[in-house]
Amino acid sequence: MKWVKNYKKSKECVLCKIAKKEEKAMILKDGEIFVIMNKFPYNTGHLLIFPKRHVKEIEELREEEGRELFIILQKCVKMLKKALRPKGFNIGINIGEVASASIEHLHIHVVPRFGADSGFMEIFDSTKVMPEPLGKTFKKLKRFSYLLK
């Protein structure tokens, strides 16, 4: 709530700030490709995968970055399956404001889905109920983060 009330769109990219260690984040992997937990998740275990280098458009990726992104994506799915045992995934990339890209730095959303991950609160109150605190989920995922190497 503190973040929501005091939100001011920064001129500097939040993912670049995370990559430079200027912004606090729940980092599961760093290097040329980062994996972090989304601070504002759609669901438990929601991850973001992004290149360290600031890239806005998918065609700006170097061939090696594109390969590495998808290799890390595969590893993230494996890690999430071991740590959280989801029943499925939503995986997506939003590019451009009209496509709901709120951050102009290419990133992949990995959203684990569970059998009962939505109920009456989500349907009737346009809200999301998270079954456990982010810190607890982060600890579970951190135990399996060796899979991302």
GROMACS .gro file of N, CA, C and O in nm, residues 11-55:
model
  180
   11LYS      N    1   1.178   0.792  -1.418
   11LYS     CA    2   1.235   0.811  -1.551
   11LYS      C    3   1.334   0.698  -1.582
   11LYS      O    4   1.361   0.669  -1.696
   12GLU      N    5   1.385   0.636  -1.476
   12GLU     CA    6   1.481   0.527  -1.492
   12GLU      C    7   1.408   0.393  -1.487
   12GLU      O    8   1.316   0.374  -1.408
   13CYS      N    9   1.449   0.302  -1.570
   13CYS     CA   10   1.387   0.170  -1.579
   13CYS      C   11   1.408   0.090  -1.450
   13CYS      O   12   1.521   0.074  -1.404
   14VAL      N   13   1.300   0.040  -1.394
   14VAL     CA   14   1.309  -0.035  -1.269
   14VAL      C   15   1.390  -0.164  -1.286
   14VAL      O   16   1.463  -0.204  -1.196
   15LEU      N   17   1.378  -0.230  -1.401
   15LEU     CA   18   1.455  -0.354  -1.421
   15LEU      C   19   1.604  -0.324  -1.436
   15LEU      O   20   1.688  -0.402  -1.388
   16CYS      N   21   1.638  -0.213  -1.498
   16CYS     CA   22   1.779  -0.172  -1.505
   16CYS      C   23   1.832  -0.141  -1.365
   16CYS      O   24   1.945  -0.176  -1.331
   17LYS      N   25   1.749  -0.075  -1.283
   17LYS     CA   26   1.789  -0.044  -1.146
   17LYS      C   27   1.812  -0.173  -1.065
   17LYS      O   28   1.905  -0.181  -0.986
   18ILE      N   29   1.728  -0.273  -1.087
   18ILE     CA   30   1.745  -0.402  -1.020
   18ILE      C   31   1.876  -0.466  -1.067
   18ILE      O   32   1.954  -0.518  -0.985
   19ALA      N   33   1.901  -0.464  -1.197
   19ALA     CA   34   2.023  -0.523  -1.251
   19ALA      C   35   2.149  -0.455  -1.197
   19ALA      O   36   2.252  -0.520  -1.178
   20LYS      N   37   2.139  -0.324  -1.169
   20LYS     CA   38   2.253  -0.249  -1.114
   20LYS      C   39   2.259  -0.256  -0.961
   20LYS      O   40   2.342  -0.191  -0.900
   21LYS      N   41   2.165  -0.331  -0.902
   21LYS     CA   42   2.155  -0.345  -0.756
   21LYS      C   43   2.121  -0.212  -0.688
   21LYS      O   44   2.156  -0.188  -0.575
   22GLU      N   45   2.051  -0.124  -0.760
   22GLU     CA   46   2.007   0.005  -0.706
   22GLU      C   47   1.865  -0.003  -0.653
   22GLU      O   48   1.816   0.091  -0.590
   23GLU      N   49   1.797  -0.111  -0.683
   23GLU     CA   50   1.658  -0.132  -0.642
   23GLU      C   51   1.650  -0.269  -0.577
   23GLU      O   52   1.702  -0.367  -0.630
   24LYS      N   53   1.586  -0.276  -0.462
   24LYS     CA   54   1.572  -0.402  -0.391
   24LYS      C   55   1.476  -0.495  -0.466
   24LYS      O   56   1.373  -0.450  -0.515
   25ALA      N   57   1.514  -0.621  -0.476
   25ALA     CA   58   1.429  -0.719  -0.546
   25ALA      C   59   1.458  -0.857  -0.490
   25ALA      O   60   1.561  -0.880  -0.428
   26MET      N   61   1.364  -0.947  -0.512
   26MET     CA   62   1.381  -1.087  -0.474
   26MET      C   63   1.443  -1.158  -0.593
   26MET      O   64   1.373  -1.212  -0.678
   27ILE      N   65   1.575  -1.154  -0.599
   27ILE     CA   66   1.651  -1.205  -0.714
   27ILE      C   67   1.679  -1.355  -0.695
   27ILE      O   68   1.736  -1.395  -0.595
   28LEU      N   69   1.639  -1.432  -0.794
   28LEU     CA   70   1.667  -1.576  -0.794
   28LEU      C   71   1.786  -1.610  -0.883
   28LEU      O   72   1.850  -1.711  -0.864
   29LYS      N   73   1.813  -1.524  -0.983
   29LYS     CA   74   1.928  -1.543  -1.070
   29LYS      C   75   1.970  -1.406  -1.122
   29LYS      O   76   1.886  -1.325  -1.159
   30ASP      N   77   2.103  -1.383  -1.121
   30ASP     CA   78   2.151  -1.262  -1.185
   30ASP      C   79   2.262  -1.298  -1.282
   30ASP      O   80   2.306  -1.412  -1.289
   31GLY      N   81   2.303  -1.203  -1.360
   31GLY     CA   82   2.401  -1.225  -1.465
   31GLY      C   83   2.354  -1.151  -1.589
   31GLY      O   84   2.296  -1.044  -1.579
   32GLU      N   85   2.377  -1.209  -1.705
   32GLU     CA   86   2.329  -1.146  -1.829
   32GLU      C   87   2.177  -1.158  -1.841
   32GLU      O   88   2.112  -1.079  -1.907
   33ILE      N   89   2.121  -1.260  -1.774
   33ILE     CA   90   1.975  -1.277  -1.766
   33ILE      C   91   1.938  -1.282  -1.618
   33ILE      O   92   2.002  -1.354  -1.540
   34PHE      N   93   1.837  -1.206  -1.580
   34PHE     CA   94   1.790  -1.202  -1.441
   34PHE      C   95   1.658  -1.277  -1.428
   34PHE      O   96   1.577  -1.278  -1.521
   35VAL      N   97   1.637  -1.335  -1.309
   35VAL     CA   98   1.508  -1.391  -1.271
   35VAL      C   99   1.475  -1.333  -1.134
   35VAL      O  100   1.554  -1.344  -1.041
   36ILE      N  101   1.358  -1.269  -1.126
   36ILE     CA  102   1.313  -1.213  -0.999
   36ILE      C  103   1.169  -1.254  -0.974
   36ILE      O  104   1.096  -1.287  -1.068
   37MET      N  105   1.130  -1.249  -0.847
   37MET     CA  106   0.988  -1.263  -0.815
   37MET      C  107   0.921  -1.128  -0.839
   37MET      O  108   0.978  -1.024  -0.807
   38ASN      N  109   0.804  -1.131  -0.899
   38ASN     CA  110   0.728  -1.009  -0.920
   38ASN      C  111   0.678  -0.959  -0.785
   38ASN      O  112   0.616  -1.034  -0.710
   39LYS      N  113   0.706  -0.832  -0.753
   39LYS     CA  114   0.659  -0.773  -0.626
   39LYS      C  115   0.508  -0.755  -0.624
   39LYS      O  116   0.448  -0.742  -0.519
   40PHE      N  117   0.446  -0.752  -0.743
   40PHE     CA  118   0.303  -0.732  -0.754
   40PHE      C  119   0.246  -0.847  -0.838
   40PHE      O  120   0.203  -0.826  -0.952
   41PRO      N  121   0.247  -0.967  -0.782
   41PRO     CA  122   0.218  -1.088  -0.861
   41PRO      C  123   0.073  -1.106  -0.899
   41PRO      O  124  -0.018  -1.061  -0.829
   42TYR      N  125   0.052  -1.170  -1.013
   42TYR     CA  126  -0.081  -1.214  -1.055
   42TYR      C  127  -0.119  -1.339  -0.977
   42TYR      O  128  -0.236  -1.369  -0.963
   43ASN      N  129  -0.016  -1.413  -0.934
   43ASN     CA  130  -0.040  -1.538  -0.863
   43ASN      C  131   0.085  -1.574  -0.785
   43ASN      O  132   0.193  -1.521  -0.810
   44THR      N  133   0.073  -1.666  -0.692
   44THR     CA  134   0.186  -1.713  -0.614
   44THR      C  135   0.295  -1.767  -0.706
   44THR      O  136   0.267  -1.846  -0.796
   45GLY      N  137   0.419  -1.722  -0.684
   45GLY     CA  138   0.532  -1.770  -0.762
   45GLY      C  139   0.553  -1.699  -0.894
   45GLY      O  140   0.635  -1.742  -0.975
   46HIS      N  141   0.484  -1.588  -0.918
   46HIS     CA  142   0.495  -1.512  -1.043
   46HIS      C  143   0.637  -1.458  -1.058
   46HIS      O  144   0.684  -1.381  -0.977
   47LEU      N  145   0.704  -1.499  -1.166
   47LEU     CA  146   0.842  -1.459  -1.192
   47LEU      C  147   0.851  -1.366  -1.312
   47LEU      O  148   0.765  -1.369  -1.400
   48LEU      N  149   0.958  -1.287  -1.315
   48LEU     CA  150   0.994  -1.207  -1.430
   48LEU      C  151   1.134  -1.247  -1.473
   48LEU      O  152   1.224  -1.258  -1.390
   49ILE      N  153   1.152  -1.270  -1.602
   49ILE     CA  154   1.283  -1.303  -1.660
   49ILE      C  155   1.317  -1.190  -1.756
   49ILE      O  156   1.235  -1.154  -1.841
   50PHE      N  157   1.437  -1.134  -1.746
   50PHE     CA  158   1.473  -1.023  -1.833
   50PHE      C  159   1.624  -1.016  -1.855
   50PHE      O  160   1.701  -1.059  -1.770
   51PRO      N  161   1.664  -0.962  -1.971
   51PRO     CA  162   1.806  -0.944  -1.995
   51PRO      C  163   1.859  -0.825  -1.914
   51PRO      O  164   1.786  -0.728  -1.890
   52LYS      N  165   1.983  -0.835  -1.874
   52LYS     CA  166   2.048  -0.725  -1.801
   52LYS      C  167   2.051  -0.600  -1.888
   52LYS      O  168   2.022  -0.490  -1.841
   53ARG      N  169   2.083  -0.618  -2.013
   53ARG     CA  170   2.090  -0.507  -2.107
   53ARG      C  171   1.949  -0.453  -2.133
   53ARG      O  172   1.855  -0.529  -2.151
   54HIS      N  173   1.935  -0.322  -2.134
   54HIS     CA  174   1.804  -0.261  -2.157
   54HIS      C  175   1.763  -0.282  -2.303
   54HIS      O  176   1.828  -0.232  -2.395
   55VAL      N  177   1.659  -0.358  -2.322
   55VAL     CA  178   1.604  -0.391  -2.453
   55VAL      C  179   1.454  -0.367  -2.446
   55VAL      O  180   1.388  -0.418  -2.356
   0.00000   0.00000   0.00000
